[in-house]
Coordinates of C-alpha atoms in Angstrom, one line a residue:
Chain A
M212 CA 0.0 0.0 0.0
E213 CA 1.3 3.5 -0.9
I214 CA 1.1 6.2 1.7
K215 CA 1.0 9.9 0.6
I216 CA 1.5 12.5 3.3
A217 CA 0.3 16.1 2.7
K218 CA 3.4 18.3 2.4
H219 CA 2.4 20.7 5.2
A220 CA 0.9 18.1 7.6
G221 CA 1.3 19.0 11.2
F222 CA 2.6 21.9 13.3
C223 CA 2.1 25.4 11.9
F224 CA 4.3 28.3 12.7
G225 CA 2.1 29.6 15.5
V226 CA 1.7 26.2 17.2
R227 CA 5.4 25.5 16.9
R228 CA 6.1 28.8 18.4
A229 CA 3.7 28.3 21.3
V230 CA 5.1 24.8 22.1
D231 CA 8.7 26.1 22.0
M232 CA 7.8 29.0 24.3
A233 CA 6.2 26.6 26.8
E234 CA 9.1 24.2 26.7
K235 CA 11.6 27.0 27.2
A236 CA 9.7 28.5 30.1
L237 CA 9.4 25.0 31.7
E238 CA 13.1 24.2 31.4
S239 CA 13.9 26.1 34.6
G240 CA 11.5 23.8 36.5
Q241 CA 9.1 26.7 37.3
R242 CA 5.3 26.2 37.0
V243 CA 3.7 27.9 34.0
Y244 CA 0.0 28.7 34.0
C245 CA -2.2 28.7 30.9
L246 CA -5.9 29.6 30.7
G247 CA -7.6 27.0 28.4
S248 CA -5.7 24.7 26.1
L249 CA -2.4 26.1 24.9
I250 CA -3.0 24.3 21.6
H251 CA -5.8 22.0 20.5
N252 CA -3.9 18.7 20.8
Q253 CA -4.4 16.6 23.9
Q254 CA -1.3 14.4 23.4
V255 CA 1.0 17.4 23.2
I256 CA -0.7 19.1 26.2
E257 CA -0.3 15.9 28.3
K258 CA 3.5 15.9 27.5
L259 CA 3.8 19.6 28.5
E260 CA 1.7 19.1 31.7
K261 CA 4.2 16.4 32.8
E262 CA 6.9 19.1 32.4
G263 CA 5.0 21.6 34.7
L264 CA 2.4 23.3 32.6
V265 CA -0.8 24.0 34.6
M266 CA -3.9 24.4 32.6
V267 CA -6.7 26.3 34.3
K268 CA -10.3 26.9 33.2
D269 CA -10.8 30.1 35.1
Q270 CA -8.5 33.1 35.6
T271 CA -9.2 33.2 39.3
K272 CA -7.2 29.9 39.6
I273 CA -4.0 31.7 38.5
P274 CA -2.0 32.4 41.6
A275 CA -0.7 36.0 42.0
G276 CA 2.8 36.5 40.7
S277 CA 2.7 33.4 38.4
V278 CA 4.2 32.9 35.0
F279 CA 1.2 33.1 32.6
L280 CA 1.4 31.8 29.1
V281 CA -1.2 33.2 26.8
R282 CA -2.5 30.4 24.6
S283 CA -1.9 30.3 20.8
H284 CA -5.6 31.2 20.2
G285 CA -5.2 34.5 22.1
I286 CA -7.4 35.7 24.9
D287 CA -9.3 38.8 26.2
P288 CA -6.8 41.6 26.9
I289 CA -8.7 42.4 30.1
I290 CA -7.8 39.0 31.5
V291 CA -4.1 39.6 30.6
A292 CA -4.3 43.0 32.4
G293 CA -5.8 41.3 35.4
V294 CA -2.9 38.8 35.7
V295 CA -0.4 41.7 35.3
A296 CA -2.2 43.7 38.0
Q297 CA -1.6 40.7 40.4
G298 CA 2.2 40.7 39.6
G299 CA 2.0 38.0 37.0
K300 CA 4.6 37.6 34.3
I301 CA 3.2 37.3 30.8
L302 CA 4.5 35.1 28.1
D303 CA 2.4 35.8 25.0
A304 CA 2.1 32.7 22.7
T305 CA -0.8 34.3 20.7
C306 CA -0.2 33.2 17.1
P307 CA 0.9 36.2 15.1
F308 CA -1.8 35.5 12.6
V309 CA -4.4 35.6 15.4
R310 CA -2.8 38.8 16.7
R311 CA -3.4 40.4 13.3
A312 CA -7.1 39.4 13.4
Q313 CA -7.4 40.8 16.9
L314 CA -5.9 44.2 15.7
V315 CA -8.2 44.2 12.7
A316 CA -11.2 43.7 15.0
K317 CA -9.9 46.5 17.3
K318 CA -9.4 48.9 14.4
F319 CA -12.9 48.1 12.9
H320 CA -14.4 48.7 16.3
E321 CA -12.6 52.0 16.8
E322 CA -13.7 53.1 13.3
D323 CA -17.3 52.5 14.5
Y324 CA -17.9 49.8 11.9
D325 CA -20.4 47.0 12.4
V326 CA -17.9 44.2 12.9
I327 CA -18.6 40.7 11.5
I328 CA -16.3 37.8 12.4
C329 CA -16.7 34.7 10.2
G330 CA -16.2 31.8 12.6
D331 CA -17.4 29.6 15.4
P332 CA -18.9 31.6 18.2
A333 CA -17.8 29.0 20.8
H334 CA -14.2 28.8 19.6
A335 CA -11.5 30.3 21.9
E336 CA -9.9 32.2 19.1
V337 CA -13.1 33.9 18.1
I338 CA -14.1 34.8 21.7
G339 CA -10.6 36.3 22.0
I340 CA -10.8 38.3 18.8
N341 CA -14.3 39.6 19.7
A342 CA -12.9 40.8 23.1
W343 CA -10.5 43.0 21.1
A344 CA -13.6 44.6 19.6
E345 CA -15.1 45.0 23.1
N346 CA -17.4 42.1 22.3
S347 CA -19.3 44.2 19.8
A348 CA -18.9 41.8 16.8
K349 CA -21.5 39.7 15.3
I350 CA -20.2 36.2 14.8
I351 CA -21.4 34.4 11.7
H352 CA -21.1 30.7 11.1
D353 CA -23.4 30.4 8.2
A354 CA -24.1 33.0 5.5
N355 CA -27.9 32.7 6.1
E356 CA -27.4 34.3 9.5
V357 CA -26.6 37.6 7.7
K358 CA -30.1 37.9 6.3
N359 CA -31.6 39.0 9.7
L360 CA -28.9 41.5 10.5
K361 CA -29.2 45.3 10.4
F362 CA -26.3 47.7 10.0
K363 CA -25.8 51.3 10.9
G364 CA -23.0 52.1 8.4
T365 CA -19.8 50.6 7.2
V366 CA -19.5 46.8 7.8
G367 CA -16.0 45.4 8.6
V368 CA -15.6 41.7 7.9
L369 CA -12.8 39.4 9.1
S370 CA -12.4 35.7 9.7
Q371 CA -11.3 33.2 12.3
T372 CA -7.8 32.3 11.1
T373 CA -8.6 28.7 10.5
Q374 CA -12.0 29.0 8.7
K375 CA -12.6 27.8 5.2
K376 CA -12.5 30.6 2.7
E377 CA -15.9 29.5 1.4
L378 CA -17.5 30.9 4.5
L379 CA -15.9 34.3 4.0
D380 CA -16.9 34.3 0.3
S381 CA -20.6 33.4 1.1
V382 CA -20.8 35.9 3.9
V383 CA -19.4 38.7 1.7
A384 CA -21.9 37.8 -1.1
E385 CA -24.8 38.1 1.4
L386 CA -23.5 41.3 2.9
L387 CA -23.3 42.9 -0.6
K388 CA -27.1 42.5 -0.6
K389 CA -27.5 44.4 2.7
T390 CA -24.9 47.2 2.8
K391 CA -23.3 49.6 0.4
H392 CA -20.1 50.0 2.5
L393 CA -18.0 47.0 3.1
V394 CA -14.4 46.6 4.3
I395 CA -13.0 43.1 4.2
E396 CA -9.8 41.8 5.8
N397 CA -9.2 38.2 4.9
T398 CA -7.5 37.0 8.1
I399 CA -7.5 33.3 7.2
C400 CA -3.9 32.3 7.9
L401 CA -1.5 31.1 5.2
D402 CA -1.1 27.7 6.9
S403 CA -4.8 27.0 6.9
S404 CA -5.2 28.0 3.2
T405 CA -2.2 25.8 2.3
K406 CA -3.4 22.8 4.2
Q407 CA -6.9 23.2 2.9
G408 CA -5.7 23.3 -0.7
E409 CA -3.4 20.3 -0.1
V410 CA -6.1 18.1 1.5
S411 CA -8.6 18.7 -1.3
A412 CA -5.9 17.7 -3.9
L413 CA -4.7 14.7 -2.0
A414 CA -8.2 13.4 -1.3
K415 CA -8.7 13.2 -5.1
E416 CA -5.6 11.1 -5.6
V417 CA -6.2 8.4 -2.9
E418 CA -8.9 5.8 -1.9
L419 CA -8.8 6.6 1.8
M420 CA -7.9 9.7 3.9
I421 CA -6.6 9.7 7.5
V422 CA -6.8 13.1 9.1
I423 CA -4.8 13.4 12.3
G424 CA -5.6 16.1 14.9
G425 CA -7.5 17.1 18.0
K426 CA -11.2 16.4 17.9
N427 CA -11.6 20.0 19.3
S428 CA -9.3 21.4 16.6
S429 CA -11.1 23.9 14.3
N430 CA -8.5 23.7 11.5
T431 CA -8.4 19.8 11.6
G432 CA -12.2 19.7 11.4
K433 CA -12.1 21.9 8.2
L434 CA -9.6 19.4 6.7
V435 CA -12.0 16.5 7.4
Q436 CA -14.9 18.4 5.7
L437 CA -12.8 19.2 2.7
S438 CA -11.6 15.6 2.3
E439 CA -15.2 14.3 2.6
A440 CA -16.3 16.9 0.1
Q441 CA -14.2 15.0 -2.5
K442 CA -16.3 11.9 -1.6
T443 CA -13.3 10.1 -0.3
S444 CA -13.6 7.8 2.7
T445 CA -12.2 9.9 5.5
Y446 CA -11.4 9.1 9.2
H447 CA -10.5 11.7 11.8
I448 CA -8.2 10.4 14.5
E449 CA -6.1 11.8 17.2
I450 CA -3.7 8.9 17.7
A451 CA -2.4 5.8 15.9
E452 CA -4.3 3.4 18.3
E453 CA -7.6 4.5 16.8
L454 CA -6.7 3.0 13.3
K455 CA -8.7 -0.1 12.4
P456 CA -7.3 -2.8 10.1
E457 CA -10.7 -3.2 8.2
W458 CA -10.4 0.4 7.0
F459 CA -7.4 -0.6 4.8
K460 CA -9.0 -3.7 3.2
N461 CA -8.4 -3.6 -0.6
I462 CA -7.0 -0.1 -0.3
K463 CA -3.9 0.5 -2.5
I464 CA -3.3 4.2 -1.8
V465 CA -3.9 6.1 1.4
G466 CA -3.5 9.8 2.1
I467 CA -2.5 11.4 5.4
A468 CA -3.2 15.0 6.5
A469 CA -2.7 16.5 9.9
G470 CA -4.0 19.6 11.6
A471 CA -1.8 22.6 12.7
S472 CA -1.6 21.4 16.3
T473 CA -0.6 17.8 15.5
A474 CA 3.0 17.0 16.6
Q475 CA 5.3 15.2 14.2
F476 CA 5.6 12.2 16.6
L477 CA 1.9 11.6 16.3
I478 CA 2.1 11.6 12.5
D479 CA 5.1 9.2 12.6
D480 CA 3.1 6.9 14.9
V481 CA 0.3 6.7 12.4
V482 CA 2.5 6.0 9.4
D483 CA 4.3 3.2 11.4
K484 CA 1.0 1.7 12.4
I485 CA -0.4 1.8 8.9
K486 CA 2.8 0.1 7.6
S487 CA 2.5 -2.6 10.2
L488 CA -1.1 -3.3 9.1
C489 CA -0.1 -4.1 5.6
Chain B
M1088 CA -54.2 44.0 -25.2
E1089 CA -53.1 44.9 -21.7
I1090 CA -50.2 47.3 -21.3
K1091 CA -48.2 47.2 -18.1
I1092 CA -45.7 50.0 -17.5
A1093 CA -42.8 49.7 -15.0
K1094 CA -43.5 51.9 -12.0
H1095 CA -40.3 53.8 -12.2
A1096 CA -40.0 54.0 -16.0
G1097 CA -38.3 57.1 -17.3
F1098 CA -36.4 60.1 -15.9
C1099 CA -34.4 59.5 -12.8
F1100 CA -33.7 62.2 -10.2
G1101 CA -30.3 63.0 -11.8
V1102 CA -31.5 63.3 -15.3
R1103 CA -34.6 65.3 -14.3
R1104 CA -32.3 67.7 -12.4
A1105 CA -29.9 68.0 -15.4
V1106 CA -32.7 68.8 -17.8
D1107 CA -34.3 71.3 -15.4
M1108 CA -30.9 73.0 -15.0
A1109 CA -30.5 73.2 -18.8
E1110 CA -34.0 74.5 -19.3
K1111 CA -33.7 77.2 -16.6
A1112 CA -30.3 78.3 -17.9
L1113 CA -31.7 78.5 -21.5
E1114 CA -34.8 80.6 -20.4
S1115 CA -32.8 83.8 -20.6
G1116 CA -32.0 83.1 -24.3
Q1117 CA -28.2 82.8 -23.6
R1118 CA -26.2 80.0 -25.2
V1119 CA -25.3 77.2 -22.9
Y1120 CA -22.3 74.8 -23.8
C1121 CA -22.1 71.2 -22.9
L1122 CA -19.2 68.8 -23.5
G1123 CA -20.6 65.5 -24.7
S1124 CA -24.3 64.5 -24.4
L1125 CA -26.0 66.2 -21.4
I1126 CA -28.0 63.0 -21.0
H1127 CA -28.1 59.9 -23.2
N1128 CA -31.4 60.6 -25.0
Q1129 CA -31.2 62.0 -28.5
Q1130 CA -34.9 63.2 -28.6
V1131 CA -34.5 65.3 -25.4
I1132 CA -31.2 66.7 -26.5
E1133 CA -32.7 67.8 -29.9
K1134 CA -35.4 69.7 -28.0
L1135 CA -32.8 71.4 -25.8
E1136 CA -30.6 72.3 -28.8
K1137 CA -33.5 74.1 -30.3
E1138 CA -33.7 76.2 -27.1
G1139 CA -30.0 77.1 -27.4
L1140 CA -27.9 74.2 -25.9
V1141 CA -24.7 73.8 -27.8
M1142 CA -23.1 70.4 -27.6
V1143 CA -19.4 70.2 -28.3
K1144 CA -17.1 67.2 -28.6
D1145 CA -13.9 69.0 -27.5
Q1146 CA -13.3 71.5 -24.8
T1147 CA -11.3 73.8 -27.1
K1148 CA -14.7 74.5 -28.8
I1149 CA -16.0 76.2 -25.7
P1150 CA -15.7 80.0 -26.2
A1151 CA -14.0 81.8 -23.3
G1152 CA -16.5 83.3 -20.8
S1153 CA -19.3 80.9 -21.8
V1154 CA -21.9 79.3 -19.6
F1155 CA -20.8 75.7 -19.3
L1156 CA -23.1 73.0 -18.2
V1157 CA -21.4 69.8 -16.8
R1158 CA -23.2 66.8 -18.2
S1159 CA -25.1 64.4 -15.8
H1160 CA -22.4 61.8 -16.2
G1161 CA -19.8 64.2 -14.8
I1162 CA -16.4 65.1 -16.4
D1163 CA -12.7 65.4 -15.6
P1164 CA -12.3 68.2 -13.0
I1165 CA -9.3 69.4 -15.0
I1166 CA -11.5 70.3 -17.9
V1167 CA -13.8 72.2 -15.5
A1168 CA -10.8 74.1 -14.1
G1169 CA -9.7 74.9 -17.7
V1170 CA -13.2 76.4 -18.5
V1171 CA -13.1 78.5 -15.2
A1172 CA -9.6 79.7 -16.0
Q1173 CA -11.0 81.1 -19.3
G1174 CA -13.7 83.0 -17.4
G1175 CA -16.4 80.4 -18.0
K1176 CA -19.4 80.1 -15.7
I1177 CA -20.0 76.5 -14.5
L1178 CA -23.4 75.0 -14.0
D1179 CA -22.8 71.5 -12.6
A1180 CA -25.4 69.0 -13.6
T1181 CA -23.3 66.0 -12.5
C1182 CA -25.8 63.5 -11.0
P1183 CA -25.4 63.5 -7.2
F1184 CA -25.0 59.7 -7.3
V1185 CA -22.2 60.1 -9.9
R1186 CA -20.6 62.7 -7.7
R1187 CA -20.5 60.2 -4.8
A1188 CA -18.8 57.7 -7.0
Q1189 CA -16.2 60.4 -8.1
L1190 CA -15.5 61.2 -4.4
V1191 CA -15.1 57.5 -3.5
A1192 CA -12.6 57.1 -6.4
K1193 CA -10.8 60.2 -5.2
K1194 CA -10.6 59.0 -1.6
F1195 CA -9.5 55.5 -2.6
H1196 CA -6.7 57.0 -4.8
E1197 CA -5.6 59.4 -1.9
E1198 CA -5.5 56.4 0.4
D1199 CA -3.1 54.8 -2.1
Y1200 CA -5.5 51.9 -2.8
D1201 CA -5.5 50.0 -6.0
V1202 CA -8.8 51.4 -7.5
I1203 CA -11.2 49.2 -9.4
I1204 CA -14.2 50.6 -11.2
C1205 CA -16.8 48.1 -12.3
G1206 CA -18.0 49.5 -15.6
D1207 CA -17.6 50.2 -19.3
P1208 CA -14.2 51.8 -20.0
A1209 CA -15.7 53.7 -22.9
H1210 CA -18.6 55.3 -21.0
A1211 CA -18.4 59.0 -20.2
E1212 CA -19.4 58.5 -16.5
V1213 CA -16.6 55.9 -16.0
I1214 CA -14.0 58.1 -17.8
G1215 CA -15.1 61.0 -15.5
I1216 CA -14.9 58.9 -12.3
N1217 CA -11.4 57.7 -13.3
A1218 CA -10.3 61.3 -13.8
W1219 CA -11.1 61.9 -10.1
A1220 CA -8.7 59.1 -9.3
E1221 CA -6.1 60.8 -11.6
N1222 CA -6.8 58.0 -14.1
S1223 CA -5.2 55.4 -11.9
A1224 CA -8.2 53.0 -11.8
K1225 CA -8.4 49.7 -13.5
I1226 CA -11.8 49.5 -15.2
I1227 CA -13.3 46.0 -15.2
H1228 CA -16.2 45.0 -17.5
D1229 CA -16.0 41.3 -16.9
A1230 CA -14.9 39.5 -13.7
N1231 CA -12.4 37.4 -15.7
E1232 CA -10.4 40.5 -16.3
V1233 CA -9.4 40.4 -12.6
K1234 CA -7.5 37.2 -13.0
N1235 CA -4.5 38.9 -14.7
L1236 CA -4.3 41.9 -12.3
K1237 CA -1.7 42.4 -9.6
F1238 CA -2.2 44.5 -6.5
K1239 CA 0.3 46.2 -4.2
G1240 CA -2.0 46.5 -1.1
T1241 CA -5.6 47.3 -0.3
V1242 CA -8.0 47.2 -3.3
G1243 CA -10.8 49.7 -3.4
V1244 CA -13.8 48.7 -5.5
L1245 CA -16.7 50.9 -6.8
S1246 CA -19.1 50.8 -9.6
Q1247 CA -20.4 52.8 -12.5
T1248 CA -23.8 54.0 -11.1
T1249 CA -25.9 52.2 -13.8
Q1250 CA -24.1 48.8 -13.8
K1251 CA -25.9 45.6 -12.9
K1252 CA -25.1 44.5 -9.4
E1253 CA -24.1 41.0 -10.8
L1254 CA -20.9 42.6 -12.2
L1255 CA -20.0 44.0 -8.8
D1256 CA -20.7 40.7 -7.1
S1257 CA -18.7 38.7 -9.5
V1258 CA -15.7 41.1 -9.5
V1259 CA -15.7 41.0 -5.6
A1260 CA -15.8 37.2 -5.7
E1261 CA -12.7 37.2 -8.0
L1262 CA -10.9 39.8 -6.0
L1263 CA -11.3 37.8 -2.8
K1264 CA -9.1 35.2 -4.5
K1265 CA -6.4 37.7 -5.2
T1266 CA -6.2 40.1 -2.2
K1267 CA -6.6 40.0 1.5
H1268 CA -7.6 43.7 1.9
L1269 CA -10.7 44.8 0.1
V1270 CA -12.8 48.0 0.5
I1271 CA -16.1 48.0 -1.4
E1272 CA -18.3 51.0 -2.0
N1273 CA -21.4 50.0 -3.9
T1274 CA -22.1 53.1 -5.9
I1275 CA -24.8 51.7 -8.0
C1276 CA -27.6 54.3 -7.8
L1277 CA -30.9 53.5 -6.2
D1278 CA -32.8 54.3 -9.4
S1279 CA -30.8 51.7 -11.4
S1280 CA -31.3 49.1 -8.7
T1281 CA -35.1 49.8 -8.6
K1282 CA -35.5 49.8 -12.4
Q1283 CA -33.5 46.6 -12.8
G1284 CA -35.6 44.8 -10.1
E1285 CA -38.8 46.1 -11.8
V1286 CA -37.9 45.0 -15.3
S1287 CA -36.9 41.5 -14.2
A1288 CA -40.3 41.1 -12.4
L1289 CA -42.3 42.7 -15.3
A1290 CA -40.6 40.6 -18.0
K1291 CA -41.9 37.4 -16.1
E1292 CA -45.5 38.6 -16.3
V1293 CA -45.8 39.6 -19.9
E1294 CA -45.4 38.1 -23.4
L1295 CA -43.5 41.0 -24.9
M1296 CA -41.3 43.8 -23.5
I1297 CA -40.7 47.2 -25.1
V1298 CA -37.7 49.0 -23.5
I1299 CA -37.5 52.7 -24.4
G1300 CA -34.3 54.6 -24.2
G1301 CA -31.2 55.9 -25.9
K1302 CA -29.3 53.2 -27.9
N1303 CA -26.2 54.7 -26.2
S1304 CA -27.7 54.7 -22.7
S1305 CA -25.9 52.3 -20.3
N1306 CA -28.8 51.9 -17.9
T1307 CA -31.3 51.2 -20.7
G1308 CA -28.9 48.6 -22.1
K1309 CA -28.9 46.8 -18.7
L1310 CA -32.7 46.8 -18.7
V1311 CA -32.8 45.1 -22.1
Q1312 CA -30.3 42.5 -20.9
L1313 CA -32.3 41.7 -17.8
S1314 CA -35.6 41.5 -19.7
E1315 CA -33.9 39.1 -22.2
A1316 CA -32.5 37.1 -19.3
Q1317 CA -36.1 36.2 -18.5
K1318 CA -36.4 34.7 -22.0
T1319 CA -39.1 37.3 -22.9
S1320 CA -39.2 38.7 -26.4
T1321 CA -37.7 42.2 -25.9
Y1322 CA -37.3 45.2 -28.3
H1323 CA -35.1 48.2 -27.5
I1324 CA -36.5 51.4 -29.1
E1325 CA -35.9 55.1 -28.8
I1326 CA -39.1 56.4 -30.3
A1327 CA -42.7 55.2 -31.0
E1328 CA -42.1 55.2 -34.8
E1329 CA -39.8 52.1 -34.4
L1330 CA -42.7 49.9 -33.2
K1331 CA -43.8 47.3 -35.8
P1332 CA -47.3 45.9 -35.9
E1333 CA -46.1 42.3 -36.4
W1334 CA -44.4 42.3 -32.9
F1335 CA -47.9 42.5 -31.3
K1336 CA -49.6 39.6 -33.3
N1337 CA -51.3 37.3 -30.8
I1338 CA -49.8 39.2 -27.8
K1339 CA -52.3 39.7 -25.0
I1340 CA -50.1 41.4 -22.5
V1341 CA -47.1 43.8 -23.2
G1342 CA -44.7 45.3 -20.7
I1343 CA -43.0 48.7 -21.0
A1344 CA -39.9 49.9 -19.3
A1345 CA -37.8 53.0 -19.9
G1346 CA -34.3 54.1 -19.1
A1347 CA -33.4 56.9 -16.7
S1348 CA -32.9 59.4 -19.6
T1349 CA -36.2 58.7 -21.3
A1350 CA -38.6 61.7 -21.1
Q1351 CA -42.2 61.1 -20.2
F1352 CA -43.4 62.4 -23.6
L1353 CA -41.5 59.5 -25.3
I1354 CA -43.2 56.9 -23.1
D1355 CA -46.6 58.5 -23.7
D1356 CA -46.0 58.3 -27.5
V1357 CA -45.1 54.6 -27.3
V1358 CA -48.3 53.8 -25.2
D1359 CA -50.5 55.7 -27.7
K1360 CA -48.9 54.0 -30.7
I1361 CA -49.4 50.5 -29.2
K1362 CA -53.0 51.3 -28.4
S1363 CA -53.5 52.4 -32.0
L1364 CA -52.1 49.2 -33.3
C1365 CA -54.7 47.1 -31.4

């Protein structure tokens, strides 16, 4: 059986940077606090937790004076200010592409635009971006949601960095029916665009696609959708142990893609396991 | 035979205003100069010429110190400045919707955006708008033309006031593939949108459509296209004399639409002639 791996499978620049920052901070043996998941990959997180990373769900759980690592998805600047006010030391692992989206949201809000974020309202990155617009943005996950909106003037549109471009395109098309003044900043990150293009092409070439990444990972979920859109059998797994021998019956060529928060060791494990199944 | 007339057939606000300004200026018996066609309707122009309007094709033909009426489509501000420098008196009949498009083009150019005008590069209004952007704009008449363009930064998009919104929509969709920074001002005028919606609806209800307006009128041309898009037999005429009895054979219901520069007397003539044919 032939195995084809997407060229840009695995860690993106922002995740690589966040994990490097965490590992460096943990080297000295100090505890490092993080609010929410540093990256959306359970296996990588478990490894970092063993080295001293403490993940909390609520900012009140961060002891005064701690080292506080801002997750790659970014967070509300008011939370950061609160940690600083309590003597905390900030290490900011916000992905630079997410930072750009935050600054776009802030600028749109300051210009008094109606702010639209194309994205998942429950996703940490989107909640963080909206915080930079003082939570004034309307978050759109389906272009049909635009139909009921009313606008006071210029509409500013941006996107969660890991969204599919199709969502931005369809939201813009709907907005053009509703407003005469539209400013668009396409804040989808280069890594997401590249991975999305690769997975669509790869799914066409193979009989079976394995997409590796956190079940809670937005960008991995988009890769799964795009692979399925090619009508190729697709399985979304986090670790090699989830692979089932029957998936590979009569399969001559399998494709592998992996989300931006999937470490190389997880991809290697999957490749080894598939080889052992043949 | 039933005759249905589109509710907003005929003169739009901008054309009405331009004709009123011309008539008022001509009342005193003075000559009034205009560069190019004041409005795109030959019959109305002929009437005004009898009253003393002088249409010239070249600004060097405007005598120093004349009264100069700026056409409804607007013109290059440098030409206006030249007339003023020679002691001319300016009457500005630029449609206020066209003025808005000119100011948008000027602002985009001052912001150092790549300026895109959706429109016909040979149309007087578009040539005038581009002049307000110091002729820096790229004029796009088909979304495919976007594919070969390169941009240096933010792209600012506006439209000829009488274009179909479909052109703007398709150009924006192509631009989203090429640039991450897009500012859109939909400068299609309300009258064009209204007339376009009406003609599409009316063409569905009738067996035959008569569209009245200048053969050189952009907005009338769009109405003809939209009527034909409904697969309804459609004739584009300027005057009642062009109607042919055979068009109405076995027709029980006919629709009439008229462009923004079509005077009411021309519509009345057509209705009378159709009634006489039955």
